[in-house]
Short mmCIF file of C-alpha atoms in Angstrom, two decimals:
data_model
loop_
_atom_site.label_atom_id
_atom_site.label_comp_id
_atom_site.label_asym_id
_atom_site.label_seq_id
_atom_site.Cartn_x
_atom_site.Cartn_y
_atom_site.Cartn_z
CA TRP A 6 -195.69 86.81 -213.13
CA ARG A 7 -194.96 90.15 -214.71
CA VAL A 8 -197.13 93.11 -215.67
CA GLN A 9 -196.32 95.69 -218.31
CA MET A 10 -195.61 99.17 -216.98
CA GLY A 11 -195.02 101.83 -219.63
CA GLY A 12 -193.25 99.46 -221.97
CA SER A 13 -191.13 97.82 -219.23
CA SER A 14 -191.93 94.87 -217.02
CA ALA A 15 -191.93 94.60 -213.24
CA THR A 16 -192.16 91.51 -211.08
CA VAL A 17 -195.38 91.22 -209.07
CA GLY A 18 -194.47 89.98 -205.60
CA PHE A 19 -192.62 86.68 -205.51
CA GLU A 20 -195.04 84.44 -207.35
CA ASP A 21 -192.25 83.48 -209.75
CA LEU A 22 -190.67 81.33 -207.01
CA LEU A 23 -193.36 78.73 -207.68
CA VAL A 24 -192.19 78.45 -211.27
CA LEU A 25 -188.51 78.33 -210.35
CA ALA A 26 -189.12 75.65 -207.69
CA LYS A 27 -191.89 73.83 -209.56
CA MET A 28 -190.33 70.38 -209.21
CA ALA A 29 -190.76 70.53 -205.43
CA LEU A 30 -194.46 71.45 -205.53
CA PRO A 31 -197.17 68.83 -204.83
CA ASP A 32 -198.25 66.86 -207.91
CA THR A 33 -201.71 68.11 -208.87
CA SER A 34 -202.19 65.22 -211.31
CA LYS A 35 -202.37 62.89 -208.31
CA ASP A 36 -204.68 65.06 -206.28
CA PRO A 37 -208.23 63.62 -206.25
CA ASN A 38 -209.29 65.75 -203.29
CA GLY A 39 -207.77 68.99 -204.55
CA THR A 40 -205.48 69.31 -201.51
CA ALA A 41 -202.33 69.93 -203.54
CA ALA A 42 -204.04 72.47 -205.77
CA GLU A 43 -205.31 74.33 -202.73
CA CYS A 44 -201.83 74.33 -201.17
CA ILE A 45 -200.36 75.84 -204.33
CA ARG A 46 -203.16 78.42 -204.47
CA VAL A 47 -202.38 79.51 -200.89
CA PHE A 48 -198.66 79.73 -201.71
CA ARG A 49 -199.33 81.76 -204.85
CA GLU A 50 -201.74 84.16 -203.16
CA TYR A 51 -199.33 84.80 -200.33
CA LEU A 52 -196.24 85.30 -202.51
CA ARG A 53 -198.11 87.63 -204.84
CA GLY A 54 -198.82 89.94 -201.91
CA VAL A 55 -195.28 90.26 -200.52
CA ALA A 56 -193.99 93.76 -201.23
CA PRO A 57 -190.31 94.84 -201.18
CA GLY A 58 -190.71 96.51 -197.79
CA HIS A 59 -192.06 93.40 -196.04
CA ARG A 60 -189.75 91.82 -193.50
CA GLU A 61 -189.62 88.52 -195.39
CA ALA A 62 -188.72 90.13 -198.73
CA PRO A 63 -184.91 89.82 -198.29
CA LEU A 64 -185.21 86.06 -197.80
CA LEU A 65 -187.44 85.66 -200.84
CA LEU A 66 -184.93 87.63 -202.92
CA ALA A 67 -182.21 85.31 -201.66
CA ALA A 68 -184.33 82.27 -202.53
CA ARG A 69 -184.91 83.61 -206.03
CA HIS A 70 -181.17 84.10 -206.47
CA ALA A 71 -180.34 80.60 -205.23
CA LEU A 72 -182.98 79.03 -207.48
CA ASN A 73 -181.84 80.92 -210.58
CA CYS A 74 -178.15 80.22 -209.98
CA SER A 75 -178.57 76.55 -209.12
CA ARG A 76 -180.65 75.99 -212.27
CA VAL A 77 -177.73 77.02 -214.47
CA SER A 78 -174.98 75.53 -212.29
CA GLY A 79 -174.71 72.35 -214.32
CA ARG A 80 -175.28 70.44 -211.06
CA PRO A 81 -178.79 68.94 -211.11
CA SER A 82 -178.64 67.85 -207.48
CA LEU A 83 -177.96 71.43 -206.39
CA GLY A 84 -180.99 72.71 -208.28
CA THR A 85 -183.15 70.01 -206.72
CA TYR A 86 -181.88 70.88 -203.26
CA ALA A 87 -182.65 74.59 -203.76
CA CYS A 88 -186.21 73.76 -204.87
CA LYS A 89 -186.85 71.50 -201.89
CA VAL A 90 -185.44 73.99 -199.40
CA THR A 91 -187.52 76.82 -200.86
CA ILE A 92 -190.84 74.97 -200.98
CA GLY A 93 -190.44 72.48 -198.17
CA THR A 94 -188.55 74.50 -195.57
CA MET A 95 -188.56 78.24 -196.17
CA LEU A 96 -192.05 78.94 -197.50
CA PRO A 97 -194.16 77.17 -194.82
CA LYS A 98 -192.08 78.71 -192.02
CA ILE A 99 -192.17 82.22 -193.48
CA MET A 100 -195.93 81.99 -193.91
CA GLU A 101 -196.42 80.85 -190.33
CA LEU A 102 -194.41 83.82 -189.07
CA CYS A 103 -195.36 86.52 -191.57
CA HIS A 104 -198.70 85.74 -193.28
CA PRO A 105 -201.12 88.56 -192.37
CA ASN A 106 -204.08 86.16 -192.19
CA PHE A 107 -202.47 83.47 -190.07
CA PRO A 108 -203.09 83.36 -186.30
CA ASP A 109 -201.25 85.86 -184.12
CA TYR A 110 -198.59 84.65 -181.70
CA SER A 111 -196.89 86.22 -178.71
CA SER A 112 -193.68 84.19 -178.75
CA VAL A 113 -191.53 82.04 -181.00
CA VAL A 114 -189.27 79.25 -179.76
CA ALA A 115 -185.89 78.78 -181.47
CA LYS A 116 -184.85 75.36 -180.22
CA TYR A 117 -181.31 74.29 -181.04
CA HIS A 118 -180.81 71.82 -183.85
CA ASP A 119 -177.90 69.40 -183.89
CA ASN A 120 -175.45 71.49 -185.86
CA GLY A 121 -172.57 73.82 -185.08
CA LEU A 122 -172.81 76.92 -182.92
CA PHE A 123 -173.31 79.47 -185.69
CA ALA A 124 -175.87 77.40 -187.56
CA ASN A 125 -177.91 77.84 -184.40
CA VAL A 126 -177.08 81.55 -184.11
CA LEU A 127 -178.33 82.08 -187.67
CA GLN A 128 -181.55 80.31 -186.70
CA VAL A 129 -182.05 82.96 -184.01
CA TYR A 130 -181.20 85.67 -186.54
CA ASP A 131 -184.00 84.33 -188.77
CA MET A 132 -186.45 84.41 -185.88
CA LEU A 133 -185.57 88.00 -184.99
CA LEU A 134 -186.01 89.17 -188.58
CA LEU A 135 -189.18 87.24 -189.42
CA SER A 136 -191.23 87.09 -186.23
CA GLY A 137 -193.73 89.79 -185.43
CA PRO A 138 -192.12 92.83 -183.79
CA GLU A 139 -194.18 92.39 -180.61
CA ALA A 140 -193.36 88.69 -180.23
CA ALA A 141 -190.64 87.39 -177.93
CA VAL A 142 -187.98 85.11 -179.41
CA LEU A 143 -187.31 82.39 -176.85
CA VAL A 144 -184.08 80.47 -177.31
CA ASP A 145 -183.76 76.89 -176.08
CA TRP A 146 -180.07 76.01 -176.07
CA GLN A 147 -180.12 73.40 -173.30
CA ARG A 148 -178.76 70.27 -174.95
CA LYS A 149 -179.93 66.80 -173.99
CA GLY A 150 -176.54 65.07 -174.11
CA ALA A 151 -176.60 62.78 -177.15
CA GLU A 152 -175.90 65.39 -179.85
CA GLY A 153 -173.31 64.79 -182.57
CA HIS A 154 -172.57 68.45 -183.36
CA PHE A 155 -174.10 70.77 -180.76
CA GLN A 156 -171.92 69.54 -177.90
CA TYR A 157 -171.13 72.70 -175.96
CA GLY A 158 -171.19 72.16 -172.20
CA PRO A 159 -172.92 69.52 -170.11
CA ALA A 160 -176.48 68.37 -170.70
CA GLY A 161 -178.97 70.91 -169.39
CA PHE A 162 -176.55 73.84 -169.42
CA ASP A 163 -178.22 77.05 -170.65
CA LEU A 164 -175.71 78.11 -173.28
CA TRP A 165 -177.74 81.03 -174.66
CA ARG A 166 -178.09 82.67 -171.26
CA HIS A 167 -174.34 82.24 -170.76
CA LEU A 168 -173.44 83.96 -174.05
CA PHE A 169 -176.12 86.65 -174.47
CA GLU A 170 -177.80 89.15 -172.18
CA PHE A 171 -181.51 89.07 -171.45
CA SER A 172 -183.79 91.36 -173.44
CA ASP A 173 -187.57 91.46 -173.64
CA ARG A 174 -187.38 90.77 -177.35
CA CYS A 175 -185.00 87.80 -177.15
CA HIS A 176 -184.01 85.66 -174.20
CA SER A 177 -183.56 82.09 -173.06
CA VAL A 178 -186.55 79.84 -172.50
CA GLY A 179 -184.97 79.26 -169.10
CA SER A 180 -185.64 82.91 -168.25
CA CYS A 181 -189.40 82.43 -168.60
CA GLU A 182 -191.35 82.42 -165.36
CA SER A 183 -192.13 78.71 -165.58
CA GLY A 184 -188.84 77.79 -167.20
CA ALA A 185 -190.80 76.69 -170.27
CA PRO A 186 -192.37 78.42 -173.27
CA PRO A 187 -195.79 79.95 -172.66
CA GLU A 188 -198.86 78.23 -174.04
CA GLY A 189 -199.42 78.98 -177.70
CA ALA A 190 -195.78 79.70 -178.49
CA VAL A 191 -194.80 78.92 -182.08
CA SER A 192 -191.99 76.37 -182.32
CA MET A 193 -189.67 77.06 -185.23
CA PRO A 194 -186.84 74.50 -185.54
CA GLY A 195 -183.87 75.07 -187.83
CA ARG A 196 -182.79 77.85 -190.14
CA ILE A 197 -185.19 79.41 -192.63
CA ASN A 198 -183.16 81.48 -195.11
CA PRO A 199 -182.21 79.21 -198.04
CA VAL A 200 -178.75 80.77 -198.31
CA PHE A 201 -178.08 79.78 -194.70
CA MET A 202 -178.39 76.10 -195.66
CA ASN A 203 -175.18 74.11 -196.02
CA MET A 204 -175.17 73.55 -199.77
CA LEU A 205 -176.49 77.02 -200.69
CA ARG A 206 -174.42 79.27 -198.41
CA GLY A 207 -172.07 80.26 -201.21
CA TYR A 208 -174.90 82.13 -202.90
CA VAL A 209 -174.77 84.75 -200.14
CA TRP A 210 -171.60 86.21 -201.64
CA THR A 211 -172.95 86.23 -205.20
CA LEU A 212 -176.21 88.03 -204.47
CA PRO A 213 -176.65 91.20 -206.55
CA ALA A 214 -174.98 94.05 -204.66
CA ALA A 215 -178.21 95.88 -203.85
CA ASP A 216 -179.94 92.69 -202.65
CA LEU A 217 -176.96 91.67 -200.50
CA ALA A 218 -176.79 95.13 -198.94
CA ALA A 219 -180.53 95.08 -198.20
CA LEU A 220 -180.27 91.60 -196.69
CA ARG A 221 -177.40 92.64 -194.44
CA ARG A 222 -179.12 95.85 -193.31
CA ALA A 223 -182.34 94.00 -192.53
CA TYR A 224 -180.64 91.41 -190.32
CA ALA A 225 -178.38 93.97 -188.64
CA ALA A 226 -181.40 96.05 -187.64
CA ALA A 227 -183.30 93.00 -186.39
CA VAL A 228 -180.48 91.68 -184.20
CA GLN A 229 -179.51 94.93 -182.49
CA VAL A 230 -181.32 93.65 -179.40
CA LEU A 231 -178.61 91.01 -178.89
CA GLU A 232 -175.80 91.90 -176.50
CA PRO A 233 -173.04 89.50 -175.48
CA THR A 234 -172.59 88.90 -171.80
CA PRO A 235 -169.65 90.65 -170.09
CA CYS A 236 -167.53 87.48 -170.16
CA ILE A 237 -167.63 87.73 -173.96
CA GLN A 238 -167.82 91.47 -174.59
CA ASP A 239 -164.94 92.37 -172.29
CA ARG A 240 -162.56 90.02 -174.08
CA VAL A 241 -163.62 91.31 -177.51
CA ASP A 242 -163.06 94.90 -176.37
CA GLU A 243 -159.64 94.03 -175.01
CA ILE A 244 -158.53 92.35 -178.25
CA CYS A 245 -159.82 95.12 -180.52
CA ARG A 246 -158.72 98.06 -178.39
CA GLY A 247 -156.99 100.60 -180.59
CA TRP A 248 -158.56 99.44 -183.86
CA ASP A 249 -159.57 102.95 -184.89
CA GLY A 250 -159.51 104.65 -188.27
CA SER A 251 -155.72 104.57 -188.38
CA VAL A 252 -155.70 100.76 -188.38
CA HIS A 253 -156.40 98.54 -191.36
CA ALA A 254 -157.63 95.30 -189.82
CA VAL A 255 -158.23 92.34 -192.12
CA GLY A 256 -160.19 89.50 -190.61
CA VAL A 257 -159.52 85.99 -191.90
CA HIS A 258 -161.85 83.10 -191.18
CA LYS A 259 -160.01 79.95 -192.22
CA ARG A 260 -161.93 76.71 -191.78
CA LEU A 261 -159.99 73.51 -191.38
CA GLY A 262 -159.82 70.96 -194.18
CA THR A 263 -162.29 68.10 -193.86
CA PRO A 264 -164.41 66.30 -196.47
CA GLU A 265 -167.58 67.83 -195.02
CA VAL A 266 -166.22 71.39 -195.08
CA ALA A 267 -165.20 70.97 -198.73
CA ALA A 268 -168.52 69.35 -199.67
CA CYS A 269 -170.45 72.30 -198.21
CA GLN A 270 -168.64 74.80 -200.42
CA LEU A 271 -170.24 75.81 -203.71
CA SER A 272 -166.71 75.46 -205.09
CA GLN A 273 -166.52 71.91 -203.65
CA ARG A 274 -163.07 72.60 -202.22
CA ALA A 275 -161.43 74.09 -199.16
CA PRO A 276 -158.94 76.79 -200.24
CA SER A 277 -155.38 76.43 -199.02
CA CYS A 278 -153.68 78.55 -196.37
CA GLU A 279 -151.59 80.09 -199.14
CA GLU A 280 -154.73 81.41 -200.84
CA PHE A 281 -155.92 83.07 -197.64
CA ILE A 282 -152.50 84.57 -197.01
CA ALA A 283 -152.25 85.90 -200.56
CA ARG A 284 -155.66 87.58 -200.38
CA ALA A 285 -154.88 89.16 -197.00
CA ARG A 286 -151.55 90.48 -198.34
CA LYS A 287 -153.29 91.97 -201.37
CA LEU A 288 -155.83 93.81 -199.21
CA LEU A 289 -153.20 95.18 -196.88
CA ALA A 290 -151.04 96.28 -199.81
CA ALA A 291 -153.73 98.87 -200.57
CA SER A 292 -153.28 100.47 -197.13
CA SER A 293 -151.63 103.84 -196.80
CA ALA A 294 -148.00 103.85 -195.71
CA ASN A 295 -148.70 105.24 -192.23
CA GLN A 296 -151.53 102.84 -191.42
CA ARG A 297 -151.06 100.15 -188.83
CA LYS A 298 -151.76 96.79 -190.49
CA VAL A 299 -153.42 93.97 -188.55
CA ILE A 300 -154.58 90.49 -189.54
CA TYR A 301 -157.05 88.88 -187.17
CA LEU A 302 -156.98 85.12 -187.76
CA ALA A 303 -160.06 83.22 -186.59
CA THR A 304 -159.57 79.55 -187.30
CA ASP A 305 -160.22 76.03 -186.08
CA ASP A 306 -157.29 74.84 -188.20
CA ALA A 307 -154.09 74.21 -186.25
CA ASN A 308 -152.07 74.12 -189.48
CA ALA A 309 -153.34 77.57 -190.48
CA VAL A 310 -151.93 79.08 -187.30
CA ILE A 311 -148.49 77.74 -188.18
CA ALA A 312 -148.71 78.97 -191.78
CA PHE A 313 -149.83 82.48 -190.83
CA LYS A 314 -147.15 82.82 -188.16
CA GLN A 315 -144.52 81.94 -190.74
CA ALA A 316 -145.99 84.40 -193.26
CA PHE A 317 -146.36 87.25 -190.76
CA PRO A 318 -143.60 86.91 -188.14
CA PRO A 319 -143.32 89.21 -185.10
CA GLY A 320 -141.65 92.54 -185.81
CA GLY A 321 -142.77 92.62 -189.43
CA PRO A 322 -144.95 95.26 -191.10
CA VAL A 323 -148.11 93.26 -190.42
CA GLU A 324 -149.31 92.40 -186.91
CA LEU A 325 -150.83 88.93 -186.67
CA CYS A 326 -153.49 88.58 -183.99
CA CYS A 327 -154.47 84.98 -183.28
CA ARG A 328 -155.80 83.91 -179.89
CA HIS A 329 -153.88 81.32 -177.91
CA GLY A 330 -155.50 78.46 -176.02
CA VAL A 331 -158.29 77.97 -178.56
CA LYS A 332 -159.18 74.37 -179.35
CA ARG A 333 -158.16 73.50 -182.92
CA THR A 334 -157.53 70.33 -184.92
CA GLU A 335 -155.53 69.29 -188.00
CA GLY A 336 -158.66 68.44 -190.02
CA GLY A 337 -159.04 65.32 -192.13
CA VAL A 338 -160.97 62.29 -190.90
CA ARG A 339 -160.67 60.54 -187.53
CA ALA A 340 -160.02 56.82 -187.18
CA ASP A 341 -163.74 56.27 -186.56
CA GLY A 342 -164.60 57.82 -189.93
CA VAL A 343 -165.96 61.08 -188.47
CA ASP A 344 -164.64 64.41 -189.72
CA ASN A 345 -161.97 65.75 -187.37
CA GLU A 346 -163.77 68.96 -186.40
CA VAL A 347 -163.80 70.64 -183.00
CA HIS A 348 -167.56 70.38 -182.51
CA ARG A 349 -167.64 66.69 -183.48
CA SER A 350 -166.10 65.88 -180.10
CA PRO A 351 -167.41 66.76 -176.64
CA CYS A 352 -166.80 70.48 -176.12
CA GLU A 353 -166.49 72.68 -173.09
CA VAL A 354 -168.49 75.90 -172.77
CA SER A 355 -165.18 77.70 -173.38
CA GLU A 356 -165.19 76.41 -176.99
CA ALA A 357 -168.49 78.22 -177.63
CA GLU A 358 -167.07 81.34 -175.97
CA ASP A 359 -163.98 81.19 -178.18
CA ALA A 360 -166.03 80.87 -181.36
CA LEU A 361 -168.25 83.83 -180.45
CA ILE A 362 -165.27 85.99 -179.42
CA ASP A 363 -163.54 85.25 -182.72
CA ALA A 364 -166.68 86.02 -184.71
CA LEU A 365 -167.27 89.32 -182.92
CA CYS A 366 -163.65 90.34 -183.46
CA LEU A 367 -164.11 89.69 -187.17
CA THR A 368 -167.05 92.10 -187.16
CA ARG A 369 -164.67 94.83 -185.91
CA CYS A 370 -162.39 94.46 -188.96
CA ARG A 371 -162.54 96.45 -192.20
CA ASP A 372 -162.27 93.41 -194.49
CA LEU A 373 -163.22 89.76 -194.14
CA VAL A 374 -161.53 86.96 -196.10
CA CYS A 375 -163.62 83.83 -195.84
CA ILE A 376 -165.27 80.81 -197.43
CA ASP A 377 -168.87 79.57 -197.23
CA SER A 378 -169.45 79.23 -193.50
CA ASN A 379 -172.07 80.06 -190.89
CA LEU A 380 -169.61 82.08 -188.83
CA SER A 381 -168.63 84.24 -191.82
CA ILE A 382 -172.28 84.87 -192.68
CA PHE A 383 -172.88 85.87 -189.05
CA ALA A 384 -170.06 88.43 -189.26
CA ALA A 385 -171.33 89.77 -192.60
CA LEU A 386 -174.86 90.25 -191.26
CA THR A 387 -173.84 91.67 -187.90
CA ASN A 388 -171.70 94.40 -189.47
CA PRO A 389 -173.20 95.47 -192.83
CA GLY A 390 -170.16 97.70 -193.47
CA LEU A 391 -167.68 94.83 -193.37
CA GLN A 392 -166.06 94.41 -196.80
CA LEU A 393 -166.44 90.80 -197.96
CA HIS A 394 -163.84 88.78 -199.88
CA ALA A 395 -165.02 85.21 -200.30
CA LEU A 396 -162.57 82.68 -201.71
CA ASN A 397 -165.15 80.97 -203.87
CA ASN A 398 -163.35 80.16 -207.13
CA THR A 399 -164.02 76.57 -208.12
CA LEU A 400 -160.32 76.09 -208.85
CA PRO A 401 -157.26 77.91 -207.47
CA GLU A 402 -155.10 80.22 -209.54
CA GLY A 403 -152.44 78.36 -211.48
CA TRP A 404 -154.32 75.08 -211.75
CA GLU A 405 -153.99 74.96 -215.55
CA GLN A 406 -150.21 75.18 -215.35
CA ALA A 407 -150.21 72.47 -212.69
CA ALA A 408 -152.38 70.26 -214.92
CA GLU A 409 -149.66 70.33 -217.60
CA ALA A 410 -147.24 68.63 -215.19
CA PRO A 411 -149.47 66.53 -212.89
CA SER A 412 -148.02 65.13 -209.68
CA ASP A 413 -149.76 61.77 -210.23
CA THR A 414 -149.19 59.54 -213.23
CA VAL A 415 -151.75 60.06 -215.99
CA TYR A 416 -152.20 57.04 -218.25
CA MET A 417 -153.20 57.36 -221.88
CA THR A 418 -156.20 55.04 -221.46
CA TYR A 419 -158.48 54.13 -218.56
CA LYS A 420 -161.31 51.63 -218.21
CA VAL A 421 -164.40 52.64 -216.26
CA ALA A 422 -164.66 50.29 -213.28
CA TYR A 423 -167.35 52.03 -211.27
CA SER A 424 -170.92 50.89 -211.92
CA PRO A 425 -173.08 52.15 -213.47
CA MET A 426 -171.01 55.10 -214.77
CA VAL A 427 -168.52 57.88 -214.10
CA PHE A 428 -169.48 61.48 -214.82
CA VAL A 429 -167.65 63.74 -217.25
CA ARG A 430 -167.41 67.36 -216.13
CA SER A 431 -166.26 70.57 -217.75
CA ALA A 432 -163.39 71.09 -215.29
CA PRO A 433 -161.49 69.02 -212.70
CA THR A 434 -163.98 69.69 -209.91
CA ALA A 435 -167.38 68.38 -208.86
CA ALA A 436 -168.54 72.01 -208.82
CA SER A 437 -168.28 72.26 -212.61
CA GLU A 438 -170.90 71.60 -215.26
CA LEU A 439 -171.97 68.00 -215.84
CA LEU A 440 -171.27 67.18 -219.51
CA GLY A 441 -172.17 63.50 -219.60
CA ALA A 442 -170.98 60.11 -218.40
CA ARG A 443 -169.02 57.05 -219.46
CA LYS A 444 -170.56 53.66 -218.64
CA VAL A 445 -168.85 50.86 -216.77
CA GLY A 446 -166.55 48.88 -219.08
CA GLU A 447 -165.92 51.75 -221.50
CA GLU A 448 -162.34 52.66 -222.36
CA VAL A 449 -161.48 56.34 -222.10
CA ALA A 450 -158.54 58.05 -223.80
CA THR A 451 -156.90 61.01 -222.06
CA THR A 452 -154.90 64.03 -223.17
CA GLY A 453 -152.18 63.46 -220.57
CA ARG A 454 -153.27 66.38 -218.44
CA GLY A 455 -154.30 65.75 -214.84
CA TYR A 456 -155.16 67.72 -211.73
CA ASP A 457 -156.02 66.74 -208.15
CA GLY A 458 -157.15 63.21 -209.00
CA TRP A 459 -158.88 64.14 -212.27
CA VAL A 460 -157.77 63.43 -215.85
CA GLU A 461 -158.71 65.29 -219.00
CA VAL A 462 -160.34 63.05 -221.61
CA GLU A 463 -160.10 63.19 -225.37
CA GLY A 464 -163.02 65.02 -226.88
CA GLY A 465 -163.40 67.38 -223.91
CA GLY A 466 -164.13 67.13 -220.22
CA TRP A 467 -162.58 65.74 -217.07
CA MET A 468 -163.17 62.51 -215.16
CA LEU A 469 -162.35 61.56 -211.59
CA VAL A 470 -159.94 58.64 -211.34
CA ASP A 471 -160.61 57.50 -207.76
CA GLY A 472 -163.61 58.99 -205.95
CA GLU A 473 -162.91 57.30 -202.63
CA LYS A 474 -159.33 58.55 -202.56
CA GLN A 475 -160.46 62.11 -203.24
CA VAL A 476 -163.09 62.01 -200.50
CA GLN A 477 -160.42 60.92 -198.03
CA SER A 478 -158.11 63.79 -199.05
CA ARG A 479 -160.66 66.57 -199.67
CA GLY A 480 -159.92 69.82 -197.99
CA VAL A 481 -156.41 68.94 -196.86
CA GLY A 482 -155.13 72.08 -198.58
#
């Protein structure tokens, strides 16, 4: 996929994505009619023609990054997921919206999918970036009533029209003359950018600096047409009044601890409140002596509010800004086995307002401390000048010292009880490289070191002692 240019090489388009994601392509050996081969030919021809200035180029760069990183992650399932998302989700949708030889369209419908609020906002962001500049992006955020995640307001309530002003470029389906999309509108469900997908979001922060900056600028330019309604904008302006150049505002987006939140992190863990506090302190320590120091805490974690109030009490050198009356939970898992998240229970419209207000306030800050989350990505894209500080280490600082004196008993020998095997990894986290496995019935000798439910085994590597116990406790930090 490269051509020689004066002794150096340069990538031609994005044809290399088909090599990186080869395992997700149709099998041409089982293709008697040539359908699979023709599909691959169309993909290749299209990708070869995408130039850096094309509107879809930032997404293809992000896909390339996710594919390359997941291949060397030591986590085969992550690489498989990246391939499937690239070939099965991103590429067909991008081609439908951007291919110069595909039929024209006058409007695109972004219908909500059953996920959280900002997963759906990012879907609209994709539509605004990728759809033709003359097309209208029509948003259908009128829920039916049986959703498990998108539960904001009563069935039939037009949430988009409540949160965002009308514009010719982007408005609610309910604002159409007939109350429905016009004939011929392209329906585009779900997000498109691979690094907006749950398991790949952490690759946003690790994009090469130039590619990340280009991605952020592209989205910021595309979404300038969006304006919050006065009920949102007025409250954001009131909170951020006075945040001028003399103020160093650090935004912190702390997600609560649940198994699902931890599982959606590339690091496979939810950092503790102490880690967020330490990073915020470090950033503010670089402020000049005469600067006013503000931390804006946006969180759905009730425990984080308590921890930050203790760390930054009233009258101290740092002002803590955290909105009252916002619905939060303690995380963990409910009695019915469902993650204890705000949007996993019926929500009022006010919960969607609160989330958007928090997110917009974060965009007014100088720095953002965050993890892999849709809301944090929204803030990063909306304000390309926001300095990003993702807490994405697979293990927290000091874990090696803690492993020398584990809180749980570490026995010298274990017997593998789980069938068919238990994996051996390079570090005490599921985000580390897979080294091998020990089969059921095998005896395993340990070094005596342990950390967070893992034990170090003789000969190298770490094994998880009780997977079910760890799932129940994931993210509680």
